[in-house]
mmCIF file of C-alpha atoms in Angstrom:
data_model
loop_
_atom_site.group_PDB
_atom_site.id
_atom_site.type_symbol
_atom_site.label_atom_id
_atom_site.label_comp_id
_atom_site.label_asym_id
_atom_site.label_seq_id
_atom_site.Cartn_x
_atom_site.Cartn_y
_atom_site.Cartn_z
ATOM 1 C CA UNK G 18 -144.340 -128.680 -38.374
ATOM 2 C CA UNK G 19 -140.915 -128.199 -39.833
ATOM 3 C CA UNK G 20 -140.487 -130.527 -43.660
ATOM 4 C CA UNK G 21 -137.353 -131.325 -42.716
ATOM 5 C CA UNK G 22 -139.119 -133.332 -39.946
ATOM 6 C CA UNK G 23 -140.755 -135.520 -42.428
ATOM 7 C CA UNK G 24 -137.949 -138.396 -43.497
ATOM 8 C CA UNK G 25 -138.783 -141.025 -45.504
ATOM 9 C CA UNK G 26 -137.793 -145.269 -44.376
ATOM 10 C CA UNK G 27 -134.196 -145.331 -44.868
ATOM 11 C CA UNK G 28 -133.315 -141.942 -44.303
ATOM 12 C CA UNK G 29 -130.036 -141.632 -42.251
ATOM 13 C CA UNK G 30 -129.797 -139.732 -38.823
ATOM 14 C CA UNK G 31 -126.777 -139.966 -37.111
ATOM 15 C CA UNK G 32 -125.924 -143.745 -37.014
ATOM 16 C CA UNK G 33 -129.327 -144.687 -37.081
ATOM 17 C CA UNK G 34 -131.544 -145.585 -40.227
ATOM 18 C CA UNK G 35 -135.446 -144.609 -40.253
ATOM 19 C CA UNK G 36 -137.907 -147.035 -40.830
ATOM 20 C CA UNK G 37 -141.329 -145.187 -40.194
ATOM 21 C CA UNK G 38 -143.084 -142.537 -37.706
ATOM 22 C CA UNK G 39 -144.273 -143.295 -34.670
ATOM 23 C CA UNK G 40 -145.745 -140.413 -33.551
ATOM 24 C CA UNK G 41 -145.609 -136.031 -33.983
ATOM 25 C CA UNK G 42 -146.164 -133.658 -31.250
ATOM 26 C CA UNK G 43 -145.857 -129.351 -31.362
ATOM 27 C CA UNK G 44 -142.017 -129.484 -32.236
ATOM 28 C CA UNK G 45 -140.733 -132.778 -32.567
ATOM 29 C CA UNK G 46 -141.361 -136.335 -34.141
ATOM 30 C CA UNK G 47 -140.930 -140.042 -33.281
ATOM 31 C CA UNK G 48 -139.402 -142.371 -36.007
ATOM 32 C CA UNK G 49 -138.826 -146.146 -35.364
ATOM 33 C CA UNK G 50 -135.364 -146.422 -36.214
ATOM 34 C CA UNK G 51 -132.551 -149.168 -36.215
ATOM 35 C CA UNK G 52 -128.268 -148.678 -35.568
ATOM 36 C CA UNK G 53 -126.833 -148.430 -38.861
ATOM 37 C CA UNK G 54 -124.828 -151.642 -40.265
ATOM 38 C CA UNK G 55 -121.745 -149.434 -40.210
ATOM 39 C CA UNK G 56 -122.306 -147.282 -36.831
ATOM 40 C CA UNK G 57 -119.438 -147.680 -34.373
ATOM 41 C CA UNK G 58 -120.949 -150.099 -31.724
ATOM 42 C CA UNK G 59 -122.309 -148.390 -28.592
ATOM 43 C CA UNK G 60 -122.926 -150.225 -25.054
ATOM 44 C CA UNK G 61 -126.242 -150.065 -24.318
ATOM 45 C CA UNK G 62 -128.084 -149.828 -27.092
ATOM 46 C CA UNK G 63 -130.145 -152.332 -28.238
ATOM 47 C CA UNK G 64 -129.746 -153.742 -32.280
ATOM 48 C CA UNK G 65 -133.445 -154.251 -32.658
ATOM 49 C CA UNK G 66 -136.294 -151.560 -33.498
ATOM 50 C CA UNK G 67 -135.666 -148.412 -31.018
ATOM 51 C CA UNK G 68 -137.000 -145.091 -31.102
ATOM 52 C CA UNK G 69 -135.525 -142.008 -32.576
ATOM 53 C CA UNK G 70 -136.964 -138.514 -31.547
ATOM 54 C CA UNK G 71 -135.784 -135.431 -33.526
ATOM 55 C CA UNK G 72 -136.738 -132.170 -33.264
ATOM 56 C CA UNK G 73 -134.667 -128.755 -36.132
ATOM 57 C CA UNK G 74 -132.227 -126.849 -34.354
ATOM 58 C CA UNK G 75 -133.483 -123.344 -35.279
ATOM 59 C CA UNK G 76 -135.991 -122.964 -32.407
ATOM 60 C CA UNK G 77 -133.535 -122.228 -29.286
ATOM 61 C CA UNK G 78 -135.963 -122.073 -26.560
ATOM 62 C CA UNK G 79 -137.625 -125.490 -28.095
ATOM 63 C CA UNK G 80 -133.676 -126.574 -28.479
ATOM 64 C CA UNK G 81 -133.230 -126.034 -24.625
ATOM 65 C CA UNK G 82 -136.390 -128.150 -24.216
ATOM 66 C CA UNK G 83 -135.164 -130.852 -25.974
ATOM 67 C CA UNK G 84 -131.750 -131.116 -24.074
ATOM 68 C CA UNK G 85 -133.245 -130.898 -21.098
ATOM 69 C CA UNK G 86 -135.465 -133.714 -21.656
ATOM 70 C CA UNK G 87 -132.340 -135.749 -22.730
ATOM 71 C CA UNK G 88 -130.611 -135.383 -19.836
ATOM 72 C CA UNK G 89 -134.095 -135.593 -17.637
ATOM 73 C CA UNK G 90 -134.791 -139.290 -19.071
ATOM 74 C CA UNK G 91 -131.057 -140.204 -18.759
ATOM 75 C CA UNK G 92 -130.608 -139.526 -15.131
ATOM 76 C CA UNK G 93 -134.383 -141.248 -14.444
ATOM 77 C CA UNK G 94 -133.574 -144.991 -14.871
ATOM 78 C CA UNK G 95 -137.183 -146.098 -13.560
ATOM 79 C CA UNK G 96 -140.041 -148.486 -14.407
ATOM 80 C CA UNK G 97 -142.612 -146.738 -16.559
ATOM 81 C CA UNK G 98 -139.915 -144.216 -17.759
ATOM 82 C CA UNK G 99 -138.653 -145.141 -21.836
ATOM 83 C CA UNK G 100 -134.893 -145.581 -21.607
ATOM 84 C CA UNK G 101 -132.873 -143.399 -23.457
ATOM 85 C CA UNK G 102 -129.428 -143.738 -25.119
ATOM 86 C CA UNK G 103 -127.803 -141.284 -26.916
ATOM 87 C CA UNK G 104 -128.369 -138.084 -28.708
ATOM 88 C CA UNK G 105 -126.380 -136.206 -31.378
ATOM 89 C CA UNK G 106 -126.853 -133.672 -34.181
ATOM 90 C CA UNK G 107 -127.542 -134.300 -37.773
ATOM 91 C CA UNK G 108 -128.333 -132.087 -40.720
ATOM 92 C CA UNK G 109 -129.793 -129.039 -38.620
ATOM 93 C CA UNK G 110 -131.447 -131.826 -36.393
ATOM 94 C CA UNK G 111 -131.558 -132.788 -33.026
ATOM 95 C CA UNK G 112 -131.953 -135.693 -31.945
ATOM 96 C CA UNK G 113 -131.887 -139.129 -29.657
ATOM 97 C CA UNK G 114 -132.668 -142.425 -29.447
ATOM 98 C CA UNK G 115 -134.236 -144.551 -26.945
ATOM 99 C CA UNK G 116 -136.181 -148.008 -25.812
ATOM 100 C CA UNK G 117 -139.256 -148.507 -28.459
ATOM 101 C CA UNK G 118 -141.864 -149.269 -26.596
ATOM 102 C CA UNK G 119 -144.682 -152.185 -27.791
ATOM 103 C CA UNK G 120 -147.900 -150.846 -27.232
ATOM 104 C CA UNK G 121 -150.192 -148.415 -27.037
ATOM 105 C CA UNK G 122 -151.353 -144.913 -25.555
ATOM 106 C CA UNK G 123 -153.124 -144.858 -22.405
ATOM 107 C CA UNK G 124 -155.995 -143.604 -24.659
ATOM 108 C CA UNK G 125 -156.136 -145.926 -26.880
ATOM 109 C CA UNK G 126 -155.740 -148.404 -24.943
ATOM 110 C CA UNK G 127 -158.897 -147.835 -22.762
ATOM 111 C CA UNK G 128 -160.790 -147.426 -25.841
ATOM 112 C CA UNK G 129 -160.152 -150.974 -27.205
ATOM 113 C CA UNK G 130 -161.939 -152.331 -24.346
ATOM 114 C CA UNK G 131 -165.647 -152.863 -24.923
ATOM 115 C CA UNK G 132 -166.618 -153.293 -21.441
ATOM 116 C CA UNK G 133 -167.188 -150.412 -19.259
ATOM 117 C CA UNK G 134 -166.697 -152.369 -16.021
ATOM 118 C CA UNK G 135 -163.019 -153.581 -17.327
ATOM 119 C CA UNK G 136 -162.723 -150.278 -18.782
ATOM 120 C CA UNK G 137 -163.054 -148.627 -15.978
ATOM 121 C CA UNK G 138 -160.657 -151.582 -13.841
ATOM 122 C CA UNK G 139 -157.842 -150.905 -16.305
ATOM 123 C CA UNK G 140 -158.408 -147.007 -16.285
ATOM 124 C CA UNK G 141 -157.665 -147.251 -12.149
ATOM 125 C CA UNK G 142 -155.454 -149.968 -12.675
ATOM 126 C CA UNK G 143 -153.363 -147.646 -15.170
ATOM 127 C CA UNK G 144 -153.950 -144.592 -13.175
ATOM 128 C CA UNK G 145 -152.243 -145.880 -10.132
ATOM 129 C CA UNK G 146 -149.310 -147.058 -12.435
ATOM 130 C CA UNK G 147 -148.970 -143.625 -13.685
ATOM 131 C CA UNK G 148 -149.088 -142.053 -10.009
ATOM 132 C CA UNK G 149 -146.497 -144.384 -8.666
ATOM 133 C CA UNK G 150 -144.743 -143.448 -11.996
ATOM 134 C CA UNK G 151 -144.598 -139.889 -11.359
ATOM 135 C CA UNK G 152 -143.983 -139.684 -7.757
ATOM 136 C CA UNK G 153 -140.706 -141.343 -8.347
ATOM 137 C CA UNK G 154 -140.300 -138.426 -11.288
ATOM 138 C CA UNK G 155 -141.162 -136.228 -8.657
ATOM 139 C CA UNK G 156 -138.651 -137.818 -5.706
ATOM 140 C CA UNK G 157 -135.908 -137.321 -8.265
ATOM 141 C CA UNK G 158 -136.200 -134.111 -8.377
ATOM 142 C CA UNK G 159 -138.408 -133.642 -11.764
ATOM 143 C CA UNK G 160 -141.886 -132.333 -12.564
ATOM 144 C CA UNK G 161 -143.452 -133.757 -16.062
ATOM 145 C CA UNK G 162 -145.305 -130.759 -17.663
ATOM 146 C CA UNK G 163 -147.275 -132.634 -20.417
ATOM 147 C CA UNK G 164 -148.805 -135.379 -18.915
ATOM 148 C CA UNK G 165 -151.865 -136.453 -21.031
ATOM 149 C CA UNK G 166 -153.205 -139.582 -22.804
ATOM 150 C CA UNK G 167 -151.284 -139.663 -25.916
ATOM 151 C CA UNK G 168 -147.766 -139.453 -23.898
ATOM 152 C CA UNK G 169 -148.554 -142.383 -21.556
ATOM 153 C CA UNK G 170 -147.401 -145.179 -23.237
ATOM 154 C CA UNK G 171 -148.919 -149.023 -22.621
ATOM 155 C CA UNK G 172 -146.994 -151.743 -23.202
ATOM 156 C CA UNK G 173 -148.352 -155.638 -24.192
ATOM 157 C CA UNK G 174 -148.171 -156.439 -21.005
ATOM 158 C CA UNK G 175 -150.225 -153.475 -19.223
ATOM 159 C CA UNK G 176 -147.496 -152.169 -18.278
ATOM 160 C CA UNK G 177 -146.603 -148.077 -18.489
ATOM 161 C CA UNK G 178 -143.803 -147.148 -20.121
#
């Protein structure tokens, strides 16, 4: 993974300010972030904690990726589906920013729960959340190519997002 990838709380991307990583994939990384004090206000975007992925511009193919996804997640305005906001350049970054979610991976999640009979429950009970979450993906138009614990996000309320 790219250095430059590594920021440290208060670094500045764009009109947002890092506060600490979320999460780090193959080619990109997940920083809680908040709007800078100064940035020029922009409907729609929350003030509170959001999410800010970034990924370095010198990988084109990866670049394309990246994009794509962008514009993916902003036409797909459905439950289960993080909302995204905006997305710039910064520094030899890419990046954009989009709904923080409270919770958990789908992993992780099933592993906090001792029982194997609620275990199991939640596991169908999440599973059928994630079908009806990719069929609408899929009536849009979309295929998701990485599905897999650690990108299915829980939120508080057992919900996906």
């Amino acid at each position: 993974m790219d250095p430059s990838l590594h920021l440290k709380p208060g670094s500045r991307v764009g009109d947002y300010i890092v506060d600490h990583e979320l999460g780090r994939g193959g080619s990109a990384v997940v920083y809680s972030a908040r709007r800078a004090p100064d940035a020029p206000s922009f409907t729609g975007v929350p003030q509170g904690p959001l999410a800010l992925k970034l990924q370095h511009l010198d990988q084109p193919e990866a670049r394309k990726r990246f994009v794509r996804e962008f514009e993916t997640l902003r036409e797909l305005r459905i439950p289960g589906i993080a909302e995204v906001y905006e997305a710039g350049e910064h520094e030899r970054l890419l990046w954009f920013s989009m709904q923080q979610v409270d919770g958990t991976d789908f992993r992780e999640k099933l592993q906090g729960i001792p029982d194997i009979r609620a275990r199991v429950l939640a596991a169908a009970q999440l599973g059928a959340q994630l079908c009806q979450v990719l069929m609408a993906i899929h009536r849009h138009g979309y295929i998701h190519r990485d599905i897999k614990p650690g990108n299915v996000l829980v939120d508080t309320r057992n919900q996906l997002v």
